[in-house]
Short mmCIF file of C-alpha atoms in Angstrom, two decimals:
data_model
loop_
_atom_site.label_atom_id
_atom_site.label_comp_id
_atom_site.label_asym_id
_atom_site.label_seq_id
_atom_site.Cartn_x
_atom_site.Cartn_y
_atom_site.Cartn_z
CA UNK A 1 108.57 211.43 315.10
CA UNK A 2 108.87 208.77 312.33
CA UNK A 3 110.51 210.51 309.46
CA UNK A 4 113.03 212.08 311.62
CA UNK A 5 114.07 208.85 313.29
CA UNK A 6 114.50 207.17 310.05
CA UNK A 7 116.68 210.10 308.89
CA UNK A 8 118.93 209.85 312.07
CA UNK A 9 119.28 206.17 311.44
CA UNK A 10 120.50 206.75 307.94
CA UNK A 11 122.86 209.42 309.02
CA UNK A 12 124.53 206.98 311.34
CA UNK A 13 124.63 204.39 308.77
CA UNK A 14 126.39 206.61 306.50
CA UNK A 15 128.73 207.82 308.93
CA UNK A 16 129.92 204.24 310.18
CA UNK A 17 130.17 203.06 306.50
CA UNK A 18 132.13 206.20 305.63
CA UNK A 19 134.25 205.73 308.72
CA UNK A 20 134.96 202.07 307.79
CA UNK A 21 135.86 202.36 304.31
CA UNK A 22 137.89 205.58 304.90
CA UNK A 23 139.72 203.80 307.54
CA UNK A 24 140.67 200.73 305.38
CA UNK A 25 141.42 203.06 302.60
CA UNK A 26 143.64 205.11 304.72
CA UNK A 27 145.41 201.99 306.13
CA UNK A 28 146.02 200.63 302.73
CA UNK A 29 147.46 204.00 301.41
CA UNK A 30 149.99 204.19 304.45
CA UNK A 31 150.82 200.26 304.31
CA UNK A 32 153.17 200.49 301.15
CA UNK A 33 155.20 203.39 303.13
CA UNK A 34 155.45 201.25 306.39
CA UNK A 35 158.75 199.47 304.38
CA UNK A 36 160.23 202.98 304.40
CA UNK A 37 159.73 203.52 308.08
CA UNK A 38 161.65 200.37 309.07
CA UNK A 39 163.64 199.23 306.12
CA UNK A 40 163.59 195.31 305.53
CA UNK A 41 166.65 193.50 304.70
CA UNK A 42 166.73 193.09 301.44
CA UNK A 43 166.44 189.11 300.46
CA UNK A 44 166.11 187.80 297.11
CA UNK A 45 162.61 186.10 297.25
CA UNK A 46 163.44 184.07 293.89
CA UNK A 47 164.59 180.53 294.82
CA UNK A 48 166.23 178.86 291.97
CA UNK A 49 164.44 175.54 292.06
CA UNK A 50 167.21 173.70 290.30
CA UNK A 51 169.36 174.32 293.32
CA UNK A 52 166.67 172.94 295.83
CA UNK A 53 166.49 169.07 296.72
CA UNK A 54 163.23 167.63 295.34
CA UNK A 55 162.03 165.28 297.88
CA UNK A 56 160.48 161.92 297.20
CA UNK A 57 159.88 158.44 298.75
CA UNK A 58 160.43 154.85 297.44
CA UNK A 59 158.14 152.26 299.33
CA UNK A 60 159.26 148.39 298.83
CA UNK A 61 156.25 146.27 299.04
CA UNK A 62 158.44 143.18 299.05
CA UNK A 63 160.29 144.28 302.29
CA UNK A 64 157.44 145.55 304.27
CA UNK A 65 156.44 143.16 307.26
CA UNK A 66 153.44 145.29 308.55
CA UNK A 67 154.69 145.90 312.05
CA UNK A 68 153.11 149.32 312.19
CA UNK A 69 156.36 151.11 313.59
CA UNK A 70 156.17 153.56 310.86
CA UNK A 71 152.49 154.62 311.73
CA UNK A 72 153.38 154.79 315.54
CA UNK A 73 156.54 156.95 314.88
CA UNK A 74 154.54 159.15 312.65
CA UNK A 75 151.98 159.75 315.41
CA UNK A 76 154.65 160.50 317.98
CA UNK A 77 156.85 162.88 315.68
CA UNK A 78 153.85 165.12 314.36
CA UNK A 79 151.58 165.03 317.46
CA UNK A 80 148.80 163.22 315.55
CA UNK A 81 145.80 162.21 317.83
CA UNK A 82 146.13 158.65 318.87
CA UNK A 83 142.59 157.80 318.15
CA UNK A 84 142.35 155.25 315.46
CA UNK A 85 140.90 157.72 312.86
CA UNK A 86 143.82 160.08 312.25
CA UNK A 87 146.55 158.95 310.21
CA UNK A 88 149.28 160.52 308.24
CA UNK A 89 150.79 157.28 307.43
CA UNK A 90 149.21 153.76 307.71
CA UNK A 91 149.88 150.31 306.56
CA UNK A 92 146.91 148.27 304.71
CA UNK A 93 146.89 144.49 304.34
CA UNK A 94 145.35 143.19 300.95
CA UNK A 95 144.36 139.75 301.18
CA UNK A 96 143.17 138.28 297.64
CA UNK A 97 141.15 135.10 298.29
CA UNK A 98 141.00 132.27 296.18
CA UNK A 99 137.23 133.08 295.12
CA UNK A 100 138.51 136.15 293.89
CA UNK A 101 137.50 138.46 296.53
CA UNK A 102 139.96 141.21 297.92
CA UNK A 103 140.06 142.16 301.41
CA UNK A 104 141.55 145.33 302.45
CA UNK A 105 142.15 145.99 306.12
CA UNK A 106 143.94 148.25 308.44
CA UNK A 107 143.01 148.00 311.95
CA UNK A 108 144.38 150.89 313.83
CA UNK A 109 146.39 151.81 310.74
CA UNK A 110 148.63 148.90 311.68
CA UNK A 111 149.84 150.14 314.80
CA UNK A 112 150.86 147.16 316.97
CA UNK A 113 151.47 144.76 314.03
CA UNK A 114 148.99 143.54 311.47
CA UNK A 115 147.41 140.04 312.10
CA UNK A 116 146.44 137.60 309.60
CA UNK A 117 142.57 137.43 309.44
CA UNK A 118 142.07 134.97 306.55
CA UNK A 119 142.86 131.31 307.19
CA UNK A 120 145.76 130.16 305.15
CA UNK A 121 143.87 127.92 302.87
CA UNK A 122 141.62 130.58 301.51
CA UNK A 123 144.46 133.13 300.66
CA UNK A 124 145.53 133.22 297.04
CA UNK A 125 148.12 136.04 297.84
CA UNK A 126 148.67 138.64 300.52
CA UNK A 127 150.56 141.70 300.88
CA UNK A 128 151.26 144.82 302.63
CA UNK A 129 150.85 148.43 301.35
CA UNK A 130 152.29 151.44 303.48
CA UNK A 131 150.36 154.42 302.49
CA UNK A 132 150.97 157.99 302.92
CA UNK A 133 150.52 161.33 300.93
CA UNK A 134 151.82 160.92 297.47
CA UNK A 135 153.09 164.31 297.30
CA UNK A 136 151.60 164.97 293.82
CA UNK A 137 153.28 167.14 291.28
CA UNK A 138 149.70 168.17 290.33
CA UNK A 139 148.07 167.91 293.50
CA UNK A 140 144.20 168.08 293.51
CA UNK A 141 144.06 169.06 297.10
CA UNK A 142 146.22 172.38 296.26
CA UNK A 143 143.82 173.27 293.30
CA UNK A 144 140.81 172.71 295.68
CA UNK A 145 142.04 174.78 298.53
CA UNK A 146 140.08 178.20 298.25
CA UNK A 147 142.37 180.21 300.43
CA UNK A 148 145.81 179.20 299.33
CA UNK A 149 146.39 177.26 302.81
CA UNK A 150 148.08 174.12 301.25
CA UNK A 151 150.63 174.46 298.69
CA UNK A 152 153.64 172.55 297.13
CA UNK A 153 156.96 173.77 298.61
CA UNK A 154 159.70 174.91 296.21
CA UNK A 155 161.36 171.60 297.27
CA UNK A 156 158.38 169.59 296.09
CA UNK A 157 156.32 168.55 299.40
CA UNK A 158 152.71 169.49 299.63
CA UNK A 159 152.45 171.32 302.93
CA UNK A 160 149.43 172.88 304.85
CA UNK A 161 149.48 176.20 306.29
CA UNK A 162 147.87 175.87 309.78
CA UNK A 163 147.53 179.38 310.70
CA UNK A 164 145.77 180.10 307.22
CA UNK A 165 143.58 177.06 306.80
CA UNK A 166 139.88 177.72 307.37
CA UNK A 167 138.94 174.21 307.92
CA UNK A 168 136.44 173.84 305.08
CA UNK A 169 137.51 170.32 304.33
CA UNK A 170 137.47 170.58 300.34
CA UNK A 171 141.16 169.44 300.42
CA UNK A 172 140.05 166.13 302.22
CA UNK A 173 137.55 165.40 299.48
CA UNK A 174 139.80 166.16 296.87
CA UNK A 175 142.44 164.02 297.58
CA UNK A 176 142.11 160.56 295.71
CA UNK A 177 144.34 158.78 298.04
CA UNK A 178 142.72 159.44 301.40
CA UNK A 179 145.73 161.05 302.82
CA UNK A 180 144.09 163.96 304.57
CA UNK A 181 142.18 164.43 307.56
CA UNK A 182 140.65 167.03 309.92
CA UNK A 183 142.93 167.30 312.91
CA UNK A 184 140.39 167.40 316.05
CA UNK A 185 142.95 169.62 318.10
CA UNK A 186 143.97 172.25 315.89
CA UNK A 187 140.64 172.02 313.81
CA UNK A 188 142.62 172.24 310.45
CA UNK A 189 143.59 169.90 307.75
CA UNK A 190 146.33 167.80 308.46
CA UNK A 191 148.46 165.37 306.45
CA UNK A 192 151.93 163.99 305.90
CA UNK A 193 154.80 166.63 305.36
CA UNK A 194 157.60 164.21 304.88
CA UNK A 195 158.23 165.53 308.50
CA UNK A 196 159.46 168.74 306.81
CA UNK A 197 160.95 169.94 310.08
CA UNK A 198 163.29 166.90 310.05
CA UNK A 199 164.27 166.64 306.37
CA UNK A 200 165.21 170.47 306.14
CA UNK A 201 167.46 169.64 309.09
CA UNK A 202 169.31 166.88 307.23
CA UNK A 203 167.35 163.99 309.20
CA UNK A 204 165.18 161.33 307.67
CA UNK A 205 161.41 161.13 308.02
CA UNK A 206 160.15 159.59 311.51
CA UNK A 207 158.61 156.53 309.44
CA UNK A 208 161.75 155.88 307.68
CA UNK A 209 163.82 156.14 310.90
CA UNK A 210 161.52 153.59 312.48
CA UNK A 211 161.21 151.09 309.59
CA UNK A 212 163.17 147.80 310.63
CA UNK A 213 163.41 146.42 307.21
CA UNK A 214 164.07 149.54 305.60
CA UNK A 215 161.09 149.39 303.26
CA UNK A 216 160.96 153.04 303.17
CA UNK A 217 163.46 154.95 301.37
CA UNK A 218 163.65 158.74 301.25
CA UNK A 219 165.72 161.16 299.25
CA UNK A 220 166.37 163.77 296.98
CA UNK A 221 165.30 162.78 293.37
CA UNK A 222 167.59 165.52 291.79
CA UNK A 223 170.82 163.99 293.51
CA UNK A 224 171.72 161.13 291.54
CA UNK A 225 173.91 159.66 294.20
CA UNK A 226 171.12 158.97 296.83
CA UNK A 227 169.59 155.57 297.97
CA UNK A 228 166.35 156.48 296.47
CA UNK A 229 167.82 156.85 293.08
CA UNK A 230 169.39 153.66 293.10
CA UNK A 231 166.11 152.22 294.31
CA UNK A 232 164.37 153.78 291.42
CA UNK A 233 167.14 152.41 289.08
CA UNK A 234 166.94 148.72 290.22
CA UNK A 235 163.32 148.32 290.60
CA UNK A 236 160.25 148.81 288.36
CA UNK A 237 158.34 151.16 290.32
CA UNK A 238 154.90 152.55 289.68
CA UNK A 239 152.85 155.26 291.54
CA UNK A 240 149.31 154.75 293.03
CA UNK A 241 146.33 155.69 290.45
CA UNK A 242 148.48 156.87 287.65
CA UNK A 243 145.36 157.32 285.39
CA UNK A 244 144.71 160.43 287.69
CA UNK A 245 147.85 162.27 286.19
CA UNK A 246 148.51 163.46 289.51
CA UNK A 247 152.39 162.63 289.09
CA UNK A 248 153.07 161.37 292.63
CA UNK A 249 156.62 161.30 293.99
CA UNK A 250 156.11 158.27 296.07
CA UNK A 251 156.95 155.47 294.20
CA UNK A 252 156.21 151.74 294.92
CA UNK A 253 157.96 148.69 294.05
CA UNK A 254 155.80 145.30 293.91
CA UNK A 255 152.54 146.87 293.58
CA UNK A 256 149.73 144.77 292.32
CA UNK A 257 146.98 145.76 290.62
CA UNK A 258 144.56 145.28 293.21
CA UNK A 259 145.79 148.11 295.27
CA UNK A 260 143.54 151.11 295.05
CA UNK B 1 127.79 211.87 278.77
CA UNK B 2 124.52 211.79 280.48
CA UNK B 3 124.57 212.21 284.12
CA UNK B 4 123.35 208.84 284.95
CA UNK B 5 126.20 207.09 282.93
CA UNK B 6 128.73 209.10 284.61
CA UNK B 7 127.46 208.28 287.87
CA UNK B 8 127.50 204.63 287.11
CA UNK B 9 130.92 204.69 285.95
CA UNK B 10 132.21 206.75 288.81
CA UNK B 11 130.80 204.33 291.31
CA UNK B 12 132.02 201.54 289.20
CA UNK B 13 135.61 202.80 289.36
CA UNK B 14 135.33 203.63 292.93
CA UNK B 15 133.89 200.22 293.82
CA UNK B 16 136.89 198.56 292.01
CA UNK B 17 139.43 200.88 293.43
CA UNK B 18 138.28 200.39 297.07
CA UNK B 19 138.23 196.58 296.38
CA UNK B 20 141.58 196.57 295.20
CA UNK B 21 142.91 198.49 298.12
CA UNK B 22 141.02 196.47 300.72
CA UNK B 23 142.44 193.38 299.09
CA UNK B 24 145.95 194.62 299.17
CA UNK B 25 145.72 195.76 302.75
CA UNK B 26 144.29 192.54 303.97
CA UNK B 27 146.55 190.04 302.33
CA UNK B 28 149.28 188.52 304.82
CA UNK B 29 152.78 189.79 304.35
CA UNK B 30 154.52 187.10 302.69
CA UNK B 31 151.69 185.83 300.41
CA UNK B 32 152.79 185.21 296.90
CA UNK B 33 156.24 185.11 297.67
CA UNK B 34 157.12 181.81 296.14
CA UNK B 35 153.53 180.97 294.83
CA UNK B 36 149.77 181.41 295.92
CA UNK B 37 150.61 180.62 299.72
CA UNK B 38 152.03 182.49 302.75
CA UNK B 39 155.83 182.29 302.32
CA UNK B 40 156.49 182.40 305.79
CA UNK B 41 154.50 179.21 306.34
CA UNK B 42 157.33 177.16 304.82
CA UNK B 43 159.32 178.41 308.12
CA UNK B 44 156.27 177.70 310.37
CA UNK B 45 156.65 174.06 309.08
CA UNK B 46 160.23 173.96 309.66
CA UNK B 47 160.16 175.35 313.17
CA UNK B 48 159.22 171.97 314.85
CA UNK B 49 161.26 170.08 317.09
CA UNK B 50 162.06 166.73 316.08
CA UNK B 51 161.45 163.85 318.71
CA UNK B 52 163.23 161.08 316.95
CA UNK B 53 167.03 161.29 317.64
CA UNK B 54 168.52 158.57 315.57
CA UNK B 55 170.68 155.78 316.96
CA UNK B 56 173.91 157.64 316.79
CA UNK B 57 172.42 159.83 319.54
CA UNK B 58 171.36 156.79 321.77
CA UNK B 59 174.92 155.27 321.47
CA UNK B 60 176.43 158.45 322.86
CA UNK B 61 175.01 157.11 326.42
CA UNK B 62 174.30 153.45 325.87
CA UNK B 63 177.46 152.35 323.97
CA UNK B 64 177.41 148.99 325.51
CA UNK B 65 173.84 148.20 324.23
CA UNK B 66 174.52 149.69 320.84
CA UNK B 67 177.71 147.60 320.39
CA UNK B 68 175.93 144.39 321.46
CA UNK B 69 173.12 145.04 319.05
CA UNK B 70 175.32 145.64 316.08
CA UNK B 71 176.84 142.31 316.68
CA UNK B 72 173.67 140.47 316.08
CA UNK B 73 170.63 140.04 313.88
CA UNK B 74 168.71 142.84 315.24
CA UNK B 75 171.40 145.26 313.80
CA UNK B 76 168.98 146.80 311.44
CA UNK B 77 166.32 147.50 313.88
CA UNK B 78 167.15 150.88 315.39
CA UNK B 79 166.68 151.53 318.82
CA UNK B 80 163.80 154.19 318.45
CA UNK B 81 161.72 151.47 316.79
CA UNK B 82 161.48 149.75 319.95
CA UNK B 83 161.93 152.29 322.48
CA UNK B 84 159.47 155.36 321.88
CA UNK B 85 161.72 158.54 321.64
CA UNK B 86 162.09 160.91 324.60
CA UNK B 87 162.34 164.57 324.01
CA UNK B 88 164.77 165.19 326.76
CA UNK B 89 166.90 162.25 326.06
CA UNK B 90 169.58 164.23 324.07
CA UNK B 91 170.64 166.25 326.80
CA UNK B 92 170.95 163.79 330.12
CA UNK B 93 172.45 160.50 330.21
CA UNK B 94 170.84 159.96 333.50
CA UNK B 95 167.29 159.65 331.72
CA UNK B 96 166.88 156.06 330.80
CA UNK B 97 165.44 154.82 327.80
CA UNK B 98 161.59 154.52 327.69
CA UNK B 99 160.69 151.42 329.30
CA UNK B 100 159.42 148.61 326.80
CA UNK B 101 158.17 145.04 328.15
CA UNK B 102 159.59 142.49 325.99
CA UNK B 103 156.43 140.56 326.15
CA UNK B 104 154.82 138.22 323.43
CA UNK B 105 152.85 140.87 322.01
CA UNK B 106 155.84 143.36 321.67
CA UNK B 107 157.69 140.76 319.82
CA UNK B 108 154.87 139.45 317.88
CA UNK B 109 154.53 143.09 316.23
CA UNK B 110 157.25 141.80 313.94
CA UNK B 111 157.67 137.98 314.44
CA UNK B 112 153.99 136.86 314.77
CA UNK B 113 153.19 134.83 311.61
CA UNK B 114 151.23 136.67 308.97
CA UNK B 115 150.71 135.18 305.27
CA UNK B 116 151.91 138.63 303.93
CA UNK B 117 155.19 138.61 305.66
CA UNK B 118 156.74 135.23 304.95
CA UNK B 119 160.09 135.21 303.04
CA UNK B 120 161.00 138.64 303.77
CA UNK B 121 164.01 138.01 305.69
CA UNK B 122 162.29 138.17 309.30
CA UNK B 123 161.62 134.82 310.68
CA UNK B 124 158.05 134.28 311.53
CA UNK B 125 156.70 132.08 314.38
CA UNK B 126 153.53 130.57 315.35
CA UNK B 127 154.40 132.01 318.78
CA UNK B 128 152.25 129.51 320.69
CA UNK B 129 154.27 126.80 319.42
CA UNK B 130 157.75 128.45 320.14
CA UNK B 131 158.19 127.55 323.79
CA UNK B 132 154.57 128.33 324.48
CA UNK B 133 153.46 131.26 326.73
CA UNK B 134 157.05 132.38 328.04
CA UNK B 135 158.08 135.89 327.81
CA UNK B 136 160.32 136.27 324.92
CA UNK B 137 162.96 137.97 326.71
CA UNK B 138 163.41 135.29 329.47
CA UNK B 139 165.44 133.45 326.79
CA UNK B 140 166.17 136.13 324.28
CA UNK B 141 168.12 139.21 324.63
CA UNK B 142 165.96 141.99 322.90
CA UNK B 143 169.14 143.66 321.64
CA UNK B 144 170.99 140.57 320.66
CA UNK B 145 168.43 137.94 319.94
CA UNK B 146 170.78 135.12 319.61
CA UNK B 147 172.50 135.75 322.75
CA UNK B 148 170.24 133.17 324.53
CA UNK B 149 170.10 133.23 328.22
CA UNK B 150 169.87 129.52 328.77
#
């Protein structure tokens, strides 16, 4: 029975392959005509970028008191799991000791208020640095994504397409600022979106809303009337890791060279 | 042309053609509309409901508290920095603000002493020395901190 059985198997294989390929072919041939069957409303997909805002944020280290309200607000607003490893934004305390050592700490992302852990007499200087996604113009995470699930929106915000992300974590490794994480609930990459659902409705991001000292300034970089532009005019600002040429849109005032 | 070359070329062309067709049919609808991503994803990101309502919304029901607060030094501290936002708060004044306890730990988030916070306009206290272990709101009104109760 040997040879015949093989032949049958082969025939089956050819039949199924032919059916599969034929099916896809047929579908792809029909697909262009779908538009004819139910004509879509003609929208102009070309957005003129100059008309859109270009969102950015200023962070004033000289004002931050490390109360952690921003990190807390962010978690509430964006349904980020409350476990202390998942943060879209967090606050770090840098303490430069008199012996030159730099201690960086961020217990629970600063939520609940940062407490001084080094005695006064050892401290050379100490300051607080709120961190978040820097929304790079040349984002390494976007370049790393193999499927185009993370991208820079026309108004300059780096976003994640949650339905399209395959959860490969490449972007998390590519981010030089550690601003991304794997969301344990949705199992896809998660990151700060500048609260895209808020800013497109004319609201401020949740962290800006919650800050008691206005250490975060959010606004449109193209509009020359905003508080953000005034902040940039009046203060010498710097971005994090400028040597990486990521061209960030989060600007820090009062940044020390110890900040990594 | 030798037959074998023809076959090779033919199958190559078929292969490329099939690849292009399959690729086109599996690509999501709005992909590439604005760039190398799904254009509809912009909308997906916009669609969520904001939790934080803003102080103006709080003041609609709690004008008394709002007025009191704007007269004192906690003016710059917005309601929702202390009270967690409530999703249903914008429709119903009967829904009270989320309860917060004005404990020492609560006020210490902003007023506990920390070398990195000095001289930033927010007074820092060694809380143990400041009237010891009494709850802060026994003396201070959380909305108007200089409105002392004694």
